[in-house]
Short mmCIF file of C-alpha atoms in Angstrom, two decimals:
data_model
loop_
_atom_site.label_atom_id
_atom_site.label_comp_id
_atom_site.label_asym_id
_atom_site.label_seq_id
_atom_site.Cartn_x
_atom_site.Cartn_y
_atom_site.Cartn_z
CA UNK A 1 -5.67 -9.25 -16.51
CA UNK A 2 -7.31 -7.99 -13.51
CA UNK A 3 -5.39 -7.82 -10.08
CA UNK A 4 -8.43 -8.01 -7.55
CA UNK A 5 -7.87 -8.14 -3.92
CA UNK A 6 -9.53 -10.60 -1.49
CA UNK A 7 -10.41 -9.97 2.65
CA UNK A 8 -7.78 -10.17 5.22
CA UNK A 9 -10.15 -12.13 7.43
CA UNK A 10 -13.34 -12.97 8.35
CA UNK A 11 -14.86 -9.28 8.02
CA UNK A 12 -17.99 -9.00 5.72
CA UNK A 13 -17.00 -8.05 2.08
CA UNK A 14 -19.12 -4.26 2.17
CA UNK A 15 -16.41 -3.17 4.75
CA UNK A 16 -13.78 -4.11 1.97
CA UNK A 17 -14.18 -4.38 -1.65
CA UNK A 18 -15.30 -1.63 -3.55
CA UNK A 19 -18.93 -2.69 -5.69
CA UNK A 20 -17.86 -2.75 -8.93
CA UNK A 21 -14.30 -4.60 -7.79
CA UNK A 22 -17.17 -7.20 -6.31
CA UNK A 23 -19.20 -7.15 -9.31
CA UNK A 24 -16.15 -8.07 -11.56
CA UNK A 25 -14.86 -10.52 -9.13
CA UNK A 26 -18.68 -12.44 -9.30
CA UNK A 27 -18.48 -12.52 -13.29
CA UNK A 28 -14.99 -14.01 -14.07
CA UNK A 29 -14.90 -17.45 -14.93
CA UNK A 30 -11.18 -17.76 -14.61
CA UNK A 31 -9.02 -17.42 -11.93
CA UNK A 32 -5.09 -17.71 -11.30
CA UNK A 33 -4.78 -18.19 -7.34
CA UNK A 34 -2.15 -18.39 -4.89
CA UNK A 35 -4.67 -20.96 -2.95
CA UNK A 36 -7.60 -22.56 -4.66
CA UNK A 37 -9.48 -22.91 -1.35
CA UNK A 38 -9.39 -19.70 -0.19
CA UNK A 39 -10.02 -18.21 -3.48
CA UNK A 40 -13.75 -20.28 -3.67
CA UNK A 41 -14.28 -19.35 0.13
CA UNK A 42 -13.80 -15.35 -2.06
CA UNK A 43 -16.03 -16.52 -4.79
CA UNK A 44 -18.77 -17.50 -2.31
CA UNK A 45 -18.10 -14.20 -0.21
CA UNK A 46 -18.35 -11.67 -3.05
CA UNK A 47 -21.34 -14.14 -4.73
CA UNK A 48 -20.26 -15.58 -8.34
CA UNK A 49 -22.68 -15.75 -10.63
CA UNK A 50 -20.98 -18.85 -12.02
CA UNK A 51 -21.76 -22.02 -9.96
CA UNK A 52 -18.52 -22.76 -8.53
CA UNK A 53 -17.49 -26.00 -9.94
CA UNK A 54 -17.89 -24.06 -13.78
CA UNK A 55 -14.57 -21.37 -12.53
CA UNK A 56 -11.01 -22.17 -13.49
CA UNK A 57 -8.82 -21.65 -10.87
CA UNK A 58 -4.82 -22.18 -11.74
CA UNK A 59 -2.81 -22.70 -8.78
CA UNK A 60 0.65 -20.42 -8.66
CA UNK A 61 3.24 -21.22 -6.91
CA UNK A 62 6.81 -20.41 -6.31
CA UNK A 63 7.76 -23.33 -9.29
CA UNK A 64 4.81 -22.67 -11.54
CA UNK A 65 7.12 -22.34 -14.93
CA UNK A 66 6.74 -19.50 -17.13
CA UNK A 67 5.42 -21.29 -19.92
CA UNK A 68 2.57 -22.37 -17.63
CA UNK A 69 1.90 -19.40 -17.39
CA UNK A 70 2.24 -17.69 -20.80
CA UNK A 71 -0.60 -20.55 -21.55
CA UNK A 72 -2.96 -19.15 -19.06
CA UNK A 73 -2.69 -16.15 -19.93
CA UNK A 74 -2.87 -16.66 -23.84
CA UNK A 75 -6.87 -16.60 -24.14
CA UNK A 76 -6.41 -12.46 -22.96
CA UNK A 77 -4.85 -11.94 -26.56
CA UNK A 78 -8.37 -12.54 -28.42
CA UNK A 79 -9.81 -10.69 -25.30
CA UNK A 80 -10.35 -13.44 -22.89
CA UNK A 81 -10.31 -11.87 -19.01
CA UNK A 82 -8.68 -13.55 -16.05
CA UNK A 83 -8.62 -12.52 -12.42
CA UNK A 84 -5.39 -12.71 -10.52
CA UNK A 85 -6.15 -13.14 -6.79
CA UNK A 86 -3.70 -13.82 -3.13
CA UNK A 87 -4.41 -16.06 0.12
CA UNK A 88 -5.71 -12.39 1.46
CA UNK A 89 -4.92 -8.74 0.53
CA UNK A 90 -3.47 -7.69 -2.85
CA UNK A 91 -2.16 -9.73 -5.57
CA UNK A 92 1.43 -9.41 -6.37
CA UNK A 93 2.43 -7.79 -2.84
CA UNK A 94 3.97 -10.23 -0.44
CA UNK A 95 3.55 -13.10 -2.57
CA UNK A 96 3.92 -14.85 -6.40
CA UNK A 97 1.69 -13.38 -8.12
CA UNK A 98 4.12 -10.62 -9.32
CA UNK A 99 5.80 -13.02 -11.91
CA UNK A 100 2.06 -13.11 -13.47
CA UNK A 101 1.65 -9.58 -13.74
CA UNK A 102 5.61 -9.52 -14.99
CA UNK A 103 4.53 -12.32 -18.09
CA UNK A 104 1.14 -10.52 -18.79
CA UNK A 105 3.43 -7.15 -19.02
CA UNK A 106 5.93 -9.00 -21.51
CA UNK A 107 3.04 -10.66 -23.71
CA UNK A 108 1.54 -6.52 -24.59
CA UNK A 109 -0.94 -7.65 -21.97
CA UNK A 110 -2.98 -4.99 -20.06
CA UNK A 111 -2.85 -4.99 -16.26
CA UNK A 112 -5.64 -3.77 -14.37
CA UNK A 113 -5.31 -2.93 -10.65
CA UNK A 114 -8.40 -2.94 -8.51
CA UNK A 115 -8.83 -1.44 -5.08
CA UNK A 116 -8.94 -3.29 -1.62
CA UNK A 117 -7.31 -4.46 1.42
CA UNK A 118 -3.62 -4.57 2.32
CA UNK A 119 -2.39 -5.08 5.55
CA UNK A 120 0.83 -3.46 4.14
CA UNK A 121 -0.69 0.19 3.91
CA UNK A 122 -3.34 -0.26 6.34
CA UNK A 123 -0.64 -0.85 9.25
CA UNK A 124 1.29 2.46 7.62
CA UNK A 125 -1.13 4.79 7.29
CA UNK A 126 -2.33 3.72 11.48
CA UNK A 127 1.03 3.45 12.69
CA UNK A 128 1.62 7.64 12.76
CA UNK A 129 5.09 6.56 11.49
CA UNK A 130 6.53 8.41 8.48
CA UNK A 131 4.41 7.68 5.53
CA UNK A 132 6.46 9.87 3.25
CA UNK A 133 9.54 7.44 3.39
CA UNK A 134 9.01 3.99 4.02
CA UNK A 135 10.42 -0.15 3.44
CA UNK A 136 8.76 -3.28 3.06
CA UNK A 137 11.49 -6.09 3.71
CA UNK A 138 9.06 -8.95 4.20
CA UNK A 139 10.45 -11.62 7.03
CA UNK A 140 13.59 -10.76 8.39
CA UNK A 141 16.02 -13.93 9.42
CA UNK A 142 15.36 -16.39 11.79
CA UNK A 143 18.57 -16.77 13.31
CA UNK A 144 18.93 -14.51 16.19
CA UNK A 145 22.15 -13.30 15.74
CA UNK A 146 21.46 -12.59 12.00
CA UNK A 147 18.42 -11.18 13.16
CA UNK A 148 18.88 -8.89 15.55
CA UNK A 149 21.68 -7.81 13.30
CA UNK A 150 19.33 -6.59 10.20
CA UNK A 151 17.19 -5.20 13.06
CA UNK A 152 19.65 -3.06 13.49
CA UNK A 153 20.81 -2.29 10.22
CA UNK A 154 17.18 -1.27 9.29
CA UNK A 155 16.96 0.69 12.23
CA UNK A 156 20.46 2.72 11.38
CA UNK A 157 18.71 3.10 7.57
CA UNK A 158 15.64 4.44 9.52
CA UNK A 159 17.58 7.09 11.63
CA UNK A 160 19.19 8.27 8.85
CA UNK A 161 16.38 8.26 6.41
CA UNK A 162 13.41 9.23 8.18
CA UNK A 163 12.06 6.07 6.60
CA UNK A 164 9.72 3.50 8.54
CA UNK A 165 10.65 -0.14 8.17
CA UNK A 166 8.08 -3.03 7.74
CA UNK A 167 7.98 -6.71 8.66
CA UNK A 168 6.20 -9.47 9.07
CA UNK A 169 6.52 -12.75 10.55
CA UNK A 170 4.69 -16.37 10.14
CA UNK A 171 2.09 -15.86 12.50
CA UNK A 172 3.15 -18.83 15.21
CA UNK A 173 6.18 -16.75 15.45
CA UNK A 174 4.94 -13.31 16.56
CA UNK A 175 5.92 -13.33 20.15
CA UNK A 176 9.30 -14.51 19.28
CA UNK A 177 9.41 -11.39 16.79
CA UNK A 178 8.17 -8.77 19.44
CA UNK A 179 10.10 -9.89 21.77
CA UNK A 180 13.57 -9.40 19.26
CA UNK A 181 12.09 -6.14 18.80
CA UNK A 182 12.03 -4.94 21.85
CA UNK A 183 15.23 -6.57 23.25
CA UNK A 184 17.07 -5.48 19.89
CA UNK A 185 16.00 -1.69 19.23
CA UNK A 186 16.84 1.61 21.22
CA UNK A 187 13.83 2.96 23.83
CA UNK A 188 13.41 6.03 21.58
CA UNK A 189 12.65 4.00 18.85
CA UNK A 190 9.33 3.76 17.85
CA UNK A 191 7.34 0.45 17.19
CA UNK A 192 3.84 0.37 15.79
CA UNK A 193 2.11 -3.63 16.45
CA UNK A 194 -0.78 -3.51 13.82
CA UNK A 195 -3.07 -7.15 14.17
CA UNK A 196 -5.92 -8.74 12.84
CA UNK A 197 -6.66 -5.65 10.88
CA UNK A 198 -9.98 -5.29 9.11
CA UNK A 199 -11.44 -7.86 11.89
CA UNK A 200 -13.38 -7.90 15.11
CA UNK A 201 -9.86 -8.78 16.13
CA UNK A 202 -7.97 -5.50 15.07
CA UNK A 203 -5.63 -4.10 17.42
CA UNK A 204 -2.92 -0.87 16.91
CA UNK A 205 -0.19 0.84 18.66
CA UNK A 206 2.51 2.71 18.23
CA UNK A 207 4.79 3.20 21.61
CA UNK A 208 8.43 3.68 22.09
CA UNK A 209 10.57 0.44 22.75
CA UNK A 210 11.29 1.69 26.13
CA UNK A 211 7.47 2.02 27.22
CA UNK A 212 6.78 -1.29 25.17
CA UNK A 213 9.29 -3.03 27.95
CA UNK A 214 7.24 -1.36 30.68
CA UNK A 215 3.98 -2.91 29.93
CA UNK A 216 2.90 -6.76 28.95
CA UNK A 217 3.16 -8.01 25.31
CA UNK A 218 0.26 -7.83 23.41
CA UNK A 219 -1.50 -11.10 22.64
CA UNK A 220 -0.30 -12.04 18.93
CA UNK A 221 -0.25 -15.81 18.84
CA UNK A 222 -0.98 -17.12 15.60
CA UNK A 223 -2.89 -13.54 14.39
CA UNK A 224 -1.35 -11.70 11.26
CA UNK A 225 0.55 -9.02 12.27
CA UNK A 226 2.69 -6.06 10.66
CA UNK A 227 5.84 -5.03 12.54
CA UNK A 228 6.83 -1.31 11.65
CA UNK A 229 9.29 0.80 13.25
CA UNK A 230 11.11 4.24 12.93
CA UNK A 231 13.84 5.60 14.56
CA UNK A 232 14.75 9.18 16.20
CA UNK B 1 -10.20 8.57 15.14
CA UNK B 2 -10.97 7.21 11.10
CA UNK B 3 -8.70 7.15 8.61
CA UNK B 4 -10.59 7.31 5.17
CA UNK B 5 -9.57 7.28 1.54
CA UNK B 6 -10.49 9.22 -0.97
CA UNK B 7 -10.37 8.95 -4.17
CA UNK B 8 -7.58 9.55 -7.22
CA UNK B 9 -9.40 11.30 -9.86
CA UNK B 10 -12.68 11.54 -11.26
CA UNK B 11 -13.74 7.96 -10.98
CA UNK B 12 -17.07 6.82 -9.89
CA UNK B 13 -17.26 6.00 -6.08
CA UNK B 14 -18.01 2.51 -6.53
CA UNK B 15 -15.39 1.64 -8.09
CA UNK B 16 -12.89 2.81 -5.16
CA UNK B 17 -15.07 2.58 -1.97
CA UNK B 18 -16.06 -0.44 0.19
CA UNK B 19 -20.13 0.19 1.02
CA UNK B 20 -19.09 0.56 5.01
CA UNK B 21 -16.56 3.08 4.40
CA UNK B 22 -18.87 5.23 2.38
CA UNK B 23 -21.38 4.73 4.46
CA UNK B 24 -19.08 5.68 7.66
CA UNK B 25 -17.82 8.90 5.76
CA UNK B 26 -21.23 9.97 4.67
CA UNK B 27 -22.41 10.30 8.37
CA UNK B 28 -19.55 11.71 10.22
CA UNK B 29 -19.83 15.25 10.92
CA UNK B 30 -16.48 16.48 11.78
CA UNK B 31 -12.76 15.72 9.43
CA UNK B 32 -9.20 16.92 9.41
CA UNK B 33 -8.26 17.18 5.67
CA UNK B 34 -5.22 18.22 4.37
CA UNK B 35 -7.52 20.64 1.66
CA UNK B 36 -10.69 21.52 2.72
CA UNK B 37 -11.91 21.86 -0.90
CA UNK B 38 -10.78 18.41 -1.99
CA UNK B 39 -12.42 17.48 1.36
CA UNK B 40 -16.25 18.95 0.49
CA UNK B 41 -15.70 17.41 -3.11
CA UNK B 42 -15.22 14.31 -1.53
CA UNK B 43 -18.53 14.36 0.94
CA UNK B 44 -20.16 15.17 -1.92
CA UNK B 45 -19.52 11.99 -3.90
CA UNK B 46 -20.30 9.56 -1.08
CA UNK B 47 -23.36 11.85 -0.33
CA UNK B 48 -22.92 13.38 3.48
CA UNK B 49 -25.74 13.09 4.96
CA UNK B 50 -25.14 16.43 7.15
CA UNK B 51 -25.69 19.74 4.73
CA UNK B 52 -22.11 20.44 4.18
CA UNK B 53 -22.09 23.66 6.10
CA UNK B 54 -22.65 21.81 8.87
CA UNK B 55 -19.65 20.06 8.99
CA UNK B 56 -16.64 20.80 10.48
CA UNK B 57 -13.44 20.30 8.83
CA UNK B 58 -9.77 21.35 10.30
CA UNK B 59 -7.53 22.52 7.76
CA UNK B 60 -3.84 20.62 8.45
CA UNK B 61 -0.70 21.73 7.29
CA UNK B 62 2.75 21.40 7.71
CA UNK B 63 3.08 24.02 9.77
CA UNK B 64 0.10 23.22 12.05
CA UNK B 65 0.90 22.82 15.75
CA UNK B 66 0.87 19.73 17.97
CA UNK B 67 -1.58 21.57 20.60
CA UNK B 68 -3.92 22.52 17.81
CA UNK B 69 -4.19 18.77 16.77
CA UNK B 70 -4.51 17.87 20.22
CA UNK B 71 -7.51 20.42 20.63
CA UNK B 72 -9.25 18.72 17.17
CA UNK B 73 -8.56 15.08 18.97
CA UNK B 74 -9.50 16.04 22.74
CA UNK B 75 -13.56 15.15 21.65
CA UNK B 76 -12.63 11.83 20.72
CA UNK B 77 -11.82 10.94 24.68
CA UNK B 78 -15.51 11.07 25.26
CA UNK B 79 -16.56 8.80 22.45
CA UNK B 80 -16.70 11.45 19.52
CA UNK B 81 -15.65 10.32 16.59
CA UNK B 82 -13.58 12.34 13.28
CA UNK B 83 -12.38 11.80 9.96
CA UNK B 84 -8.76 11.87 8.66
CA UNK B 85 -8.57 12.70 4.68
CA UNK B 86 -6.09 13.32 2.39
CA UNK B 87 -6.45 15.03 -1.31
CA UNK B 88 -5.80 12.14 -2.87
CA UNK B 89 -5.55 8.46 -1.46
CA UNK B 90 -5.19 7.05 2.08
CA UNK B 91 -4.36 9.44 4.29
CA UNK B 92 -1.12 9.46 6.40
CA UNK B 93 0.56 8.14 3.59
CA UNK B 94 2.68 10.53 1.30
CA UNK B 95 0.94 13.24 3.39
CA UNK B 96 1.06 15.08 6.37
CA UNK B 97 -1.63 13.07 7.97
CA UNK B 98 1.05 10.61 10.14
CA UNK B 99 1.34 13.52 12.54
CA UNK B 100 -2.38 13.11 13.35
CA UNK B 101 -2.23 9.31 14.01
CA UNK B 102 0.85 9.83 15.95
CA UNK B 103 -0.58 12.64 18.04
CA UNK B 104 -4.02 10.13 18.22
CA UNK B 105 -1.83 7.00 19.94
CA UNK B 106 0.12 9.65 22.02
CA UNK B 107 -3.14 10.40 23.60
CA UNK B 108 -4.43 6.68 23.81
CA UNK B 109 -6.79 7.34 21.37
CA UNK B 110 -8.22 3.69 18.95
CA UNK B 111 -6.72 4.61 15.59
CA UNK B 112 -8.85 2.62 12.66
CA UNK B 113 -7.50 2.73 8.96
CA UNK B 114 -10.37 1.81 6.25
CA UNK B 115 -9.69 0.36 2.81
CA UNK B 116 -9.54 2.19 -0.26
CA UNK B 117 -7.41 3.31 -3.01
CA UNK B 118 -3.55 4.23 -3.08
CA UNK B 119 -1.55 4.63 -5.79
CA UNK B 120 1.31 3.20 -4.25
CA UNK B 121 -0.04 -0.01 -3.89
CA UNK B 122 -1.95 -0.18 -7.23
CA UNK B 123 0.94 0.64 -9.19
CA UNK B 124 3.27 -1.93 -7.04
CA UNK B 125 0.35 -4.20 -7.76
CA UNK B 126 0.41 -3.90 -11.45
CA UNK B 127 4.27 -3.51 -12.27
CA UNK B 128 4.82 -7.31 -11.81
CA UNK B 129 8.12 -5.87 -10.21
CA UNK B 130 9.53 -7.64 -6.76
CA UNK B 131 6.40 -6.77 -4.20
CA UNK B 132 7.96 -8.68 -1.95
CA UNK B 133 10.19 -5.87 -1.06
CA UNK B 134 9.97 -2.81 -2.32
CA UNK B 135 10.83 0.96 -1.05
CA UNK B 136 8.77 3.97 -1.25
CA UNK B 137 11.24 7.28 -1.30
CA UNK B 138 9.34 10.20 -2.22
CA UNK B 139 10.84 12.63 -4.19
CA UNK B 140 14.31 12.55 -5.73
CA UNK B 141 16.47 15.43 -5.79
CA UNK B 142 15.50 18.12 -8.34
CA UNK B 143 19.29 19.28 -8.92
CA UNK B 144 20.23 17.25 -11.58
CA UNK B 145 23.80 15.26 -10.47
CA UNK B 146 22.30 14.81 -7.37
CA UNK B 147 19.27 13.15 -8.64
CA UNK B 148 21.25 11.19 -11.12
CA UNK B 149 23.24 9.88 -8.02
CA UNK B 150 20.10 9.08 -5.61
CA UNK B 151 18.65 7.20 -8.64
CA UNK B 152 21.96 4.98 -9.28
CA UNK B 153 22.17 4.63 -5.26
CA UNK B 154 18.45 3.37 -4.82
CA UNK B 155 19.37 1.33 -8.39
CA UNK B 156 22.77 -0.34 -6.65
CA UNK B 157 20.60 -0.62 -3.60
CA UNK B 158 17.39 -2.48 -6.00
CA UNK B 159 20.58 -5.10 -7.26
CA UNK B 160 21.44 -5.80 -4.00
CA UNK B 161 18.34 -6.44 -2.33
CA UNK B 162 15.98 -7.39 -4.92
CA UNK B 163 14.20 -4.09 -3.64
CA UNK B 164 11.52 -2.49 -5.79
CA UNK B 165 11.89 0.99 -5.63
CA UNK B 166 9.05 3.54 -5.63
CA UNK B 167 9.19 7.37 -6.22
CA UNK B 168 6.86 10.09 -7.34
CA UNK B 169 7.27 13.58 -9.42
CA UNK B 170 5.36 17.02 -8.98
CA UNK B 171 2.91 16.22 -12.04
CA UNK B 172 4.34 19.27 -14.22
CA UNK B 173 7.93 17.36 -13.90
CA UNK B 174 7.16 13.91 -14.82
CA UNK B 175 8.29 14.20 -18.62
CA UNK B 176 11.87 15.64 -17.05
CA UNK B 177 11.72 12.63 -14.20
CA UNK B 178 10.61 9.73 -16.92
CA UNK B 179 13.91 11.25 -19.09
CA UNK B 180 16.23 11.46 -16.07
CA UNK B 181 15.40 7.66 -15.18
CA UNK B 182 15.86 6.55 -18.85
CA UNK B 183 19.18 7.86 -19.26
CA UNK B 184 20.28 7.31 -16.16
CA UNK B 185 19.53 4.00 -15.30
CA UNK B 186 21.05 0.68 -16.32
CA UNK B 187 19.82 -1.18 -19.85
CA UNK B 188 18.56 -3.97 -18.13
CA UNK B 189 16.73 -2.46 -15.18
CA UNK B 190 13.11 -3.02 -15.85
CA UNK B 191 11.03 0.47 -15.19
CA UNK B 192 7.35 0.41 -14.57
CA UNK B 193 5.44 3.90 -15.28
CA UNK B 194 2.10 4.14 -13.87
CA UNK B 195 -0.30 6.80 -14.45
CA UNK B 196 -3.67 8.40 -13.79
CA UNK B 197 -4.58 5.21 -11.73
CA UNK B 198 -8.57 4.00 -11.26
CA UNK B 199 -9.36 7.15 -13.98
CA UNK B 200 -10.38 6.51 -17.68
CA UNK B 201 -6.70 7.61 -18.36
CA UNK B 202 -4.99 4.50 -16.52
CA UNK B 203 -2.15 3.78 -18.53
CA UNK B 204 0.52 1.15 -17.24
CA UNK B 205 4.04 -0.27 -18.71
CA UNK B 206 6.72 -2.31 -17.25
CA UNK B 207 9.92 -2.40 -20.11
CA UNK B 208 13.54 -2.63 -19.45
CA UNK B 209 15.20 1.05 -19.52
CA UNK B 210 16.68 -0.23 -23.12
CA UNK B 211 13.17 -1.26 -24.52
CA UNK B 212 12.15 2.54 -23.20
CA UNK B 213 14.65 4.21 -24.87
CA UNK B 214 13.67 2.64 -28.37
CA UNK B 215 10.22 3.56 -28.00
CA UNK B 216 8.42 7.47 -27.98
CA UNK B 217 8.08 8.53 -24.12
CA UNK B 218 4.26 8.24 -22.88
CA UNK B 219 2.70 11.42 -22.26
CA UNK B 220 2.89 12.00 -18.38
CA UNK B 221 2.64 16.16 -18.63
CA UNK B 222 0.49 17.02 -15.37
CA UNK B 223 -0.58 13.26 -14.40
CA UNK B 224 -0.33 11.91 -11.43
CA UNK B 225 2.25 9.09 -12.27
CA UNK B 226 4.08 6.16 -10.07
CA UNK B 227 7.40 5.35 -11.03
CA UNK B 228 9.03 1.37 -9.91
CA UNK B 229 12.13 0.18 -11.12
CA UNK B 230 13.74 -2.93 -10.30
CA UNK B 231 17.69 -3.92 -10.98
CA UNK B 232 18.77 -7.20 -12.15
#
């Protein structure tokens, strides 16, 4: 099974998929997505050589059952291949396509990882937080006092660690989440805004909370965006 | 300022680099690396176009000073441009490349990550563990109690949070870390052991620490290798 990553955006495909990671993307003929849609808007972009209507996509979701799956996967035992691809960046990070990769491991299957975008470790390795130590906690909770809570509570783990935290946050939501940020955290705290990355759009910086408060809030509205923070 | 990937081992450039980023790395003429050996190997394979005496690279350490980094970055102000690489992977990551970034936004400077491998993320890819959180600590303690009590810790921690957790070994080590993990570790956790990744030696298992310990240990001795467990 081959884990193959697809664009973040709307940025040509030479600025991020490796050639031969495009070349096996254009020969599969069988595809487990997250989204069929945006998987044949990949297909197009990295240019299958099978007309589109001739590629198997299966649709994962959260309720897919295992068994489901186990059948999908079943044609890899006689050496059958099968891509495994996300809405954008890497399968299996940030969304359901780990339970794939978790089956295929189970079933003596091989797992093949393939190199390209992640908005995960491209906001990390900008930021000029700590890369050495660092957290991925996905969305933290909507309810403000819960939320400003965990803020906290990551940002006590941070101190103590050295460790950066990461979040994200539905994109219609990203004001709301700066704006917790920045009333929630301590001014020496640092907070890196990472958007739109790999697009005309892309847009990074790391300032402390207290100079974030002294200028205006970066326009985020409906644009993917990493939150990352570290404390002093 | 560019942050640029290199590669993991001795795998063909293609199969790790985006066209644009090659194409970028080949024709800059100036890089901080954190090995300036690694770094010339590297210009080689995506063929610099400058002869490679020509180019400038800044040795960074550990130890190197905040006004030296400055002096490397002060260029960029007028519209120069220069290279961040690590030995292995995307820099600023695992590395002491964050400094530079950090320095880079303290002076106002546009900080642009590229796309390319890291180990991290391919292994996280490929364990079918949680990637929808997941921790990335480093080392563990080499004294042997101690490590034996930051595993259980970041194990509890993996229960309680559904928390992949991520650490590495000095190469030489890994047999002693793979052993460590096996009998410390709970029956049930499920371990994934990732090594040489993109290289012709790519090996990758997820089992449960009780599957592991019925089975011979793979053969890490002096490969890079990821290590991911998740806790029921």
């Amino acid at each position: 099974m081959h884990l193959i990553p697809v664009g973040l955006g709307d940025a040509p495909v030479d600025r991020w998929l490796p050639p031969d990671v495009r070349a096996l993307a254009a020969r599969l003929d069988t595809y487990i997505a997250e989204n069929a849609k945006t998987a044949r808007a990949f297909l197009k972009a990295v240019g299958a050589i099978h007309p589109l209507q001739d590629i198997t996509i299966h649709t994962l979701t959260d309720k897919t059952d295992a068994a489901q799956i186990q059948g999908w996967l079943r044609p890899l035992k006689q050496g059958g291949e099968i891509g495994l691809v996300s809405e954008a960046g890497c399968p299996a990070v940030a969304d359901p396509g780990a339970r794939v990769a978790d089956i295929a491991h189970g079933m003596g299957l091989a797992v093949r990882p393939w190199v390209g975008p992640s908005s995960i470790l491209l906001a990390l390795m900008a930021s000029g937080l700590d890369g050495q130590r660092f957290a991925f906690h996905g969305y933290a909770p909507v309810e403000p006092s819960e939320r400003a809570r965990q803020l906290r509570a990551w940002e006590q783990q941070s101190g103590r660690g050295n460790q950066t935290q990461m979040l994200i946050e539905t994109p219609y939501r990203n004001a709301a989440m700066f704006a917790s940020l920045v009333a929630t955290l301590r001014g020496d705290t640092r907070l890196c805004v990472a958007r739109s990355l790999t697009t005309a759009d892309e847009w990074i910086r790391t300032r402390t909370i207290a100079d974030w408060k002294t200028g205006p809030a970066p326009d985020l509205d409906k644009k993917p965006t990493l939150f990352l923070y570290l404390a002093r």
